Amino acid sequence: MRTFQVELKRVVDDSYEIEIGFELMDKLIEDLKAGLVGSIRRFAVVTDSIVKELYGDVLLRKLREAGFAADLFFFPEGEKSKTRRVKEQVEDEMLAAGCRRDCCVIAIGGGVVTDLAGFVAGTFGRGVPFINYATTLLAAADASVGGKTAVDTPLATNLIGMFNQPKKVYLDIATWNTLPPRQISSGLAETIKHGCLGDEELFVFLEHHMDEILRVEPAACAYIAEANCRVKYQVVMKDEKETGLREILNLGHTVGRAIETVSDYRLLHGEAVSIGMVAAAKLSCKLGYMTETEAARVKNLLAEAKLPTAIPDYIDREELVRKLYTDKKVRDGRLRFVLQQGIGHVVRFGENSYAAPIAEDAAREIIMEM
Ligand code: GLY
């Protein structure tokens, strides 16, 4: 019997640029002409029903005017579209339109669009390049950067997906002007999360400039867009595949993701994360990692951002406790939480460990209090 060694050691350079600015579509076209995705001339613009009308059709026209072959694929707006079925529909439509391995996906929209389209790109023809053009604060703060792509299942959010890095990310702050206030607040939850876990200065900035941000004033928005990227990248560059450190970006998400699913997506992602961050702060406080005053500052800031800070009455608390076990951080059947250390830091529990095992009763107690 012979054995063969298949040598597949790889050196990968997945580095890419994030461009932050106002009205960046023409810059995207320039970049494509300058070879951002090599010689590719065919583009699949993927978006949702709302962003299609606001920006998707404009981008499609600009691509065609620039001489590229382009088609647009869209699905109904909202988290409920982030499913395997919608992914399949987009793929089938792309195939029917003639897209093959020589195309590039451009995801234009919020987190649902960039998560789903990035996943489509990762599996279409065994992988084609993709570009994210983020049109929401939530996508700018979190979803469009870092290379996590996924769909939800009836059991839980984001359990089926892949790490897949885009070729470039555009964060167009001008698009935030067309966001409903509830969506701005939802994006602010991830921004506040970044302040809580890694940037006290950002946290203090938010405490002082919340009104300007809610009014979408350009200078304040540009500041938070940059700060979000900085915090996120300090983490992602060290631990792209979430073997340890990247878990800190899950602050507030253990309870948050569970509430999002139990609410059947009546709560926006950021709204659910906001409640989850209050839960994490309460737990951190109980375990001695935060003072009552610091935990109150977190809750107040979330409230200033017009985010919910208590579990809505219609949520079944026991169902929520059960749902905690669908969290990706669960190990050996045990719940694990990222805990906040004061403002701007998280607790490190070991060499590469940033989530603490928490007894179900301790988690239940916090949930019952809220
Ligand atoms: N949204 C958490 C992460 O990107 O790791």
Coordinates of C-alpha atoms and ligand atoms in Angstrom, one line a residue:
M1 CA 0.0 0.0 0.0
R2 CA 1.3 3.4 -0.9
T3 CA 0.5 6.8 0.7
F4 CA 0.7 10.1 -1.0
Q5 CA 1.3 13.3 0.8
V6 CA -0.8 16.2 -0.7
E7 CA 1.3 19.3 0.0
L8 CA -1.1 22.2 0.3
K9 CA 0.7 24.7 2.6
R10 CA -0.6 28.1 1.7
V11 CA 0.5 31.6 2.1
V12 CA -2.6 33.7 1.9
D13 CA -2.8 37.5 1.7
D14 CA -6.4 38.5 2.2
S15 CA -5.5 42.1 3.1
Y16 CA -8.0 44.7 1.9
E17 CA -8.9 48.3 2.2
I18 CA -11.8 49.9 4.0
E19 CA -12.7 53.2 2.5
I20 CA -14.7 55.5 4.7
G21 CA -16.3 58.6 3.2
F22 CA -19.3 60.2 1.6
E23 CA -20.9 59.1 -1.7
L24 CA -18.3 56.5 -2.7
M25 CA -20.0 54.9 -5.7
D26 CA -17.9 56.8 -8.3
K27 CA -14.8 55.8 -6.3
L28 CA -15.9 52.1 -6.5
I29 CA -16.3 52.4 -10.3
E30 CA -12.9 54.1 -10.5
D31 CA -11.4 51.3 -8.4
L32 CA -12.9 48.6 -10.6
K33 CA -11.6 50.3 -13.7
A34 CA -8.2 50.4 -12.1
G35 CA -8.2 46.6 -11.5
L36 CA -9.6 46.1 -7.9
V37 CA -10.8 42.7 -8.9
G38 CA -8.3 42.1 -11.7
S39 CA -9.7 41.6 -15.2
I40 CA -13.3 40.7 -14.1
R41 CA -15.9 42.6 -16.1
R42 CA -19.1 41.0 -14.9
F43 CA -20.8 42.0 -11.6
A44 CA -23.7 40.6 -9.6
V45 CA -25.1 43.4 -7.5
V46 CA -26.9 41.8 -4.5
T47 CA -29.2 43.9 -2.4
D48 CA -32.6 44.1 -0.7
S49 CA -35.9 45.6 -1.8
I50 CA -35.3 48.9 0.0
V51 CA -31.7 49.5 -0.8
K52 CA -32.4 48.5 -4.5
E53 CA -34.6 51.6 -4.9
L54 CA -32.3 53.9 -2.9
Y55 CA -28.9 52.9 -4.2
G56 CA -28.8 49.5 -5.9
D57 CA -30.4 50.6 -9.2
V58 CA -28.0 53.6 -9.3
L59 CA -25.0 51.4 -8.9
L60 CA -26.3 49.1 -11.6
R61 CA -26.6 52.0 -14.0
K62 CA -23.1 53.3 -13.1
L63 CA -21.6 49.9 -13.7
R64 CA -23.3 49.5 -17.1
E65 CA -22.4 53.1 -18.1
A66 CA -18.8 52.2 -17.2
G67 CA -18.9 49.3 -19.7
F68 CA -19.2 46.4 -17.3
A69 CA -21.8 43.6 -17.6
A70 CA -24.0 43.8 -14.5
D71 CA -27.2 42.4 -13.1
L72 CA -29.0 43.1 -9.9
F73 CA -30.5 40.5 -7.6
F74 CA -32.6 41.5 -4.6
F75 CA -34.7 39.9 -1.9
P76 CA -37.2 41.3 0.7
E77 CA -35.7 43.6 3.3
G78 CA -35.2 42.3 6.8
E79 CA -33.4 39.6 8.9
K80 CA -36.0 37.1 7.9
S81 CA -34.5 37.0 4.4
K82 CA -31.1 35.8 5.8
T83 CA -31.8 32.2 5.1
R84 CA -30.5 29.2 3.1
R85 CA -33.6 29.5 0.9
V86 CA -32.9 33.1 -0.1
K87 CA -29.3 32.3 -0.7
E88 CA -30.4 29.5 -3.0
Q89 CA -32.8 31.8 -4.8
V90 CA -30.0 34.4 -5.4
E91 CA -27.6 31.7 -6.6
D92 CA -30.2 30.3 -9.0
E93 CA -31.0 33.7 -10.4
M94 CA -27.3 34.5 -10.8
L95 CA -26.9 31.2 -12.7
A96 CA -29.9 31.9 -14.9
A97 CA -28.5 35.4 -15.7
G98 CA -25.3 33.8 -16.9
C99 CA -23.0 34.5 -14.0
R100 CA -20.2 32.0 -13.8
R101 CA -16.8 31.8 -12.1
D102 CA -15.6 35.0 -13.8
C103 CA -18.0 37.3 -11.9
C104 CA -17.7 39.4 -8.8
V105 CA -20.5 40.0 -6.2
I106 CA -21.1 43.5 -5.0
A107 CA -23.1 43.5 -1.8
I108 CA -24.8 46.8 -1.3
G109 CA -26.9 47.3 1.8
G110 CA -26.9 46.5 5.5
G111 CA -25.8 43.6 7.5
V112 CA -28.3 41.1 6.1
V113 CA -27.2 41.9 2.6
T114 CA -23.4 41.8 3.3
D115 CA -23.7 38.6 5.4
L116 CA -25.8 36.8 2.8
A117 CA -24.0 38.0 -0.3
G118 CA -20.6 37.3 1.1
F119 CA -21.7 33.7 1.8
V120 CA -23.1 33.5 -1.8
A121 CA -19.8 34.7 -3.1
G122 CA -17.9 32.2 -1.0
T123 CA -19.7 29.2 -2.5
F124 CA -20.8 30.4 -6.0
G125 CA -18.6 28.5 -8.5
R126 CA -16.6 27.4 -5.4
G127 CA -15.8 31.0 -4.7
V128 CA -15.8 34.3 -6.5
P129 CA -14.6 37.7 -5.2
F130 CA -16.9 40.1 -3.5
I131 CA -17.0 43.7 -2.5
N132 CA -19.1 45.2 0.3
Y133 CA -20.7 48.6 0.0
A134 CA -22.2 49.3 3.4
T135 CA -25.3 51.5 3.5
T136 CA -26.2 51.2 7.2
L137 CA -24.4 52.1 10.5
L138 CA -24.8 48.4 11.6
A139 CA -23.0 47.2 8.5
A140 CA -20.3 49.9 8.8
A141 CA -19.8 49.1 12.5
D142 CA -19.7 45.4 12.3
A143 CA -21.3 43.2 9.6
S144 CA -19.5 44.4 6.4
V145 CA -16.0 44.2 8.0
G146 CA -14.2 41.2 9.3
G147 CA -15.1 38.5 6.8
K148 CA -17.9 36.8 8.7
T149 CA -20.6 35.7 6.4
A150 CA -23.6 33.6 7.3
V151 CA -27.3 32.8 7.1
D152 CA -29.7 32.2 10.0
T153 CA -31.7 29.0 10.6
P154 CA -34.9 28.5 12.6
L155 CA -32.7 27.4 15.5
A156 CA -30.4 30.4 15.8
T157 CA -28.6 33.2 14.0
N158 CA -25.4 32.9 12.0
L159 CA -24.8 29.2 12.6
I160 CA -24.3 28.3 8.9
G161 CA -21.6 30.4 7.2
M162 CA -18.0 30.9 6.4
F163 CA -15.1 33.3 6.9
N164 CA -14.7 35.0 3.6
Q165 CA -12.9 38.3 3.3
P166 CA -14.1 40.9 0.8
K167 CA -11.8 42.6 -1.8
K168 CA -12.7 46.0 -0.4
V169 CA -15.2 47.6 1.9
Y170 CA -16.8 51.0 1.3
L171 CA -18.5 52.7 4.2
D172 CA -20.6 55.4 2.7
I173 CA -21.7 57.6 5.6
A174 CA -23.9 59.7 3.3
T175 CA -26.3 56.7 3.1
W176 CA -27.0 56.9 6.8
N177 CA -29.2 59.9 6.0
T178 CA -31.8 57.6 4.5
L179 CA -31.8 55.3 7.5
P180 CA -34.9 55.2 9.8
P181 CA -34.0 56.3 13.3
R182 CA -34.5 52.8 14.6
Q183 CA -31.8 51.5 12.3
I184 CA -29.3 54.2 13.4
S185 CA -29.9 53.1 17.0
S186 CA -29.5 49.5 16.0
G187 CA -26.0 50.3 14.5
L188 CA -25.2 52.3 17.6
A189 CA -25.5 49.2 19.7
E190 CA -22.5 47.6 18.0
T191 CA -20.7 51.0 18.2
I192 CA -21.3 51.2 22.0
K193 CA -20.2 47.6 22.2
H194 CA -16.8 48.6 20.7
G195 CA -16.5 51.4 23.2
C196 CA -17.3 49.0 26.1
L197 CA -14.9 46.2 25.0
G198 CA -11.9 48.1 23.6
D199 CA -12.0 51.9 23.5
E200 CA -12.9 54.0 26.5
E201 CA -12.3 57.2 24.5
L202 CA -15.0 56.1 22.0
F203 CA -17.3 55.3 24.9
V204 CA -16.8 58.8 26.3
F205 CA -17.2 60.4 22.9
L206 CA -20.6 58.7 22.6
E207 CA -21.6 59.9 26.0
H208 CA -20.9 63.5 24.8
H209 CA -22.0 63.4 21.2
M210 CA -25.0 61.1 21.0
D211 CA -27.4 63.9 19.9
E212 CA -25.1 64.8 16.9
I213 CA -24.9 61.1 15.9
L214 CA -28.6 60.7 16.1
R215 CA -28.9 63.7 13.8
V216 CA -26.4 62.1 11.5
E217 CA -24.0 65.0 11.7
P218 CA -21.0 64.2 9.4
A219 CA -18.1 64.9 11.7
A220 CA -19.5 62.8 14.6
C221 CA -20.5 60.0 12.2
A222 CA -17.0 60.0 10.5
Y223 CA -15.5 59.7 14.0
I224 CA -17.5 56.7 15.0
A225 CA -17.1 55.0 11.6
E226 CA -13.3 55.2 12.0
A227 CA -13.3 54.2 15.6
N228 CA -15.5 51.1 14.9
C229 CA -13.0 50.0 12.2
R230 CA -10.0 50.6 14.5
V231 CA -11.5 48.5 17.4
K232 CA -12.7 45.7 15.2
Y233 CA -9.5 45.4 13.3
Q234 CA -7.2 45.3 16.3
V235 CA -9.1 42.2 17.1
V236 CA -9.7 40.6 13.6
M237 CA -6.1 41.0 12.5
K238 CA -5.0 39.0 15.5
D239 CA -7.6 36.3 15.4
E240 CA -9.5 36.2 12.0
K241 CA -11.0 32.8 12.6
E242 CA -12.2 33.3 16.2
T243 CA -9.9 30.9 18.0
G244 CA -9.9 33.1 21.1
L245 CA -9.6 36.8 21.1
R246 CA -12.3 37.5 18.4
E247 CA -14.8 36.1 20.9
I248 CA -14.7 39.5 22.6
L249 CA -16.7 40.9 19.7
N250 CA -19.5 38.8 21.0
L251 CA -19.9 41.0 24.1
G252 CA -23.7 41.2 24.7
H253 CA -24.4 38.6 22.0
T254 CA -25.0 35.5 24.1
V255 CA -28.3 36.9 25.4
G256 CA -28.6 39.3 22.4
R257 CA -28.7 36.6 19.7
A258 CA -31.0 34.4 21.8
I259 CA -33.5 37.3 22.3
E260 CA -33.3 38.1 18.6
T261 CA -34.5 34.6 17.7
V262 CA -37.0 34.2 20.5
S263 CA -38.5 37.6 19.5
D264 CA -38.9 36.1 16.0
Y265 CA -36.9 39.1 14.7
R266 CA -39.4 41.7 16.1
L267 CA -36.2 43.2 17.7
L268 CA -33.6 44.4 15.3
H269 CA -30.1 42.9 15.8
G270 CA -28.7 46.0 17.6
E271 CA -31.8 46.2 19.8
A272 CA -31.3 42.6 20.9
V273 CA -27.6 43.2 21.4
S274 CA -28.4 46.3 23.5
I275 CA -30.4 44.1 26.0
G276 CA -27.7 41.5 25.9
M277 CA -25.1 44.2 26.8
V278 CA -27.1 45.2 29.8
A279 CA -27.2 41.5 30.8
A280 CA -23.5 41.2 30.3
A281 CA -22.8 44.3 32.4
K282 CA -25.0 43.1 35.2
L283 CA -23.2 39.7 35.2
S284 CA -19.8 41.5 35.1
C285 CA -20.9 43.6 38.0
K286 CA -22.1 40.6 40.0
L287 CA -18.8 38.9 39.4
G288 CA -16.8 41.9 40.5
Y289 CA -15.4 43.1 37.2
M290 CA -17.4 46.3 36.9
T291 CA -18.7 48.8 39.4
E292 CA -22.4 49.6 39.7
T293 CA -21.6 53.0 38.4
E294 CA -19.8 51.6 35.3
A295 CA -22.7 49.2 34.6
A296 CA -25.2 52.1 34.9
R297 CA -23.1 54.2 32.4
V298 CA -23.4 51.3 29.9
K299 CA -27.2 51.1 30.4
N300 CA -27.6 54.9 30.3
L301 CA -25.6 55.2 27.1
L302 CA -27.7 52.5 25.4
A303 CA -30.9 54.3 26.5
E304 CA -29.4 57.6 25.2
A305 CA -29.0 55.9 21.8
K306 CA -32.8 55.1 22.0
L307 CA -32.2 51.4 22.5
P308 CA -34.1 49.0 24.7
T309 CA -32.4 48.0 27.9
A310 CA -35.0 45.5 29.4
I311 CA -36.3 42.3 28.1
P312 CA -39.7 42.9 26.5
D313 CA -42.7 41.3 28.3
Y314 CA -43.6 39.2 25.3
I315 CA -40.4 37.2 25.6
D316 CA -40.7 33.9 27.5
R317 CA -37.8 34.0 30.0
E318 CA -37.5 30.2 30.2
E319 CA -37.5 29.8 26.4
L320 CA -34.8 32.5 26.4
V321 CA -32.6 30.5 28.9
R322 CA -33.0 27.4 26.7
K323 CA -32.1 29.4 23.6
L324 CA -28.8 30.5 25.2
Y325 CA -27.5 27.0 24.5
T326 CA -27.5 27.7 20.7
D327 CA -24.7 30.2 21.2
K328 CA -21.5 29.5 19.2
K329 CA -19.4 30.0 22.4
V330 CA -21.1 27.0 24.2
R331 CA -18.4 24.4 25.0
D332 CA -19.1 20.9 26.4
G333 CA -22.7 22.0 26.9
R334 CA -21.8 24.9 29.1
L335 CA -22.7 28.5 28.6
R336 CA -19.9 31.0 28.1
F337 CA -20.1 34.8 28.4
V338 CA -17.7 37.6 27.4
L339 CA -17.5 39.8 30.5
Q340 CA -16.7 43.5 30.6
Q341 CA -13.8 44.8 32.8
G342 CA -14.7 48.4 33.7
I343 CA -15.2 50.6 30.6
G344 CA -13.0 49.8 27.5
H345 CA -11.8 46.3 28.4
V346 CA -12.9 42.7 28.7
V347 CA -11.9 40.1 31.1
R348 CA -9.1 37.7 30.0
F349 CA -9.6 34.3 31.6
G350 CA -6.5 32.4 30.4
E351 CA -3.8 32.3 27.6
N352 CA -6.3 32.6 24.8
S353 CA -9.6 32.6 26.6
Y354 CA -12.0 35.5 26.8
A355 CA -15.3 33.9 27.6
A356 CA -16.1 32.5 31.1
P357 CA -18.2 29.4 31.8
I358 CA -21.4 30.7 33.6
A359 CA -23.8 28.4 35.4
E360 CA -27.3 28.3 34.0
D361 CA -28.7 29.5 37.3
A362 CA -26.6 32.7 37.2
A363 CA -27.7 33.5 33.7
R364 CA -31.3 32.8 34.6
E365 CA -31.1 35.1 37.6
I366 CA -29.9 38.0 35.4
I367 CA -32.6 37.3 32.8
M368 CA -35.4 37.2 35.5
E369 CA -34.1 40.5 36.9
M370 CA -34.5 42.2 33.5
Ligands
GLY1 N1 -19.7 40.4 14.8 C1 -18.6 39.8 15.6 C2 -17.4 39.5 14.8 O1 -17.3 40.0 13.7 O2 -16.6 38.7 15.2

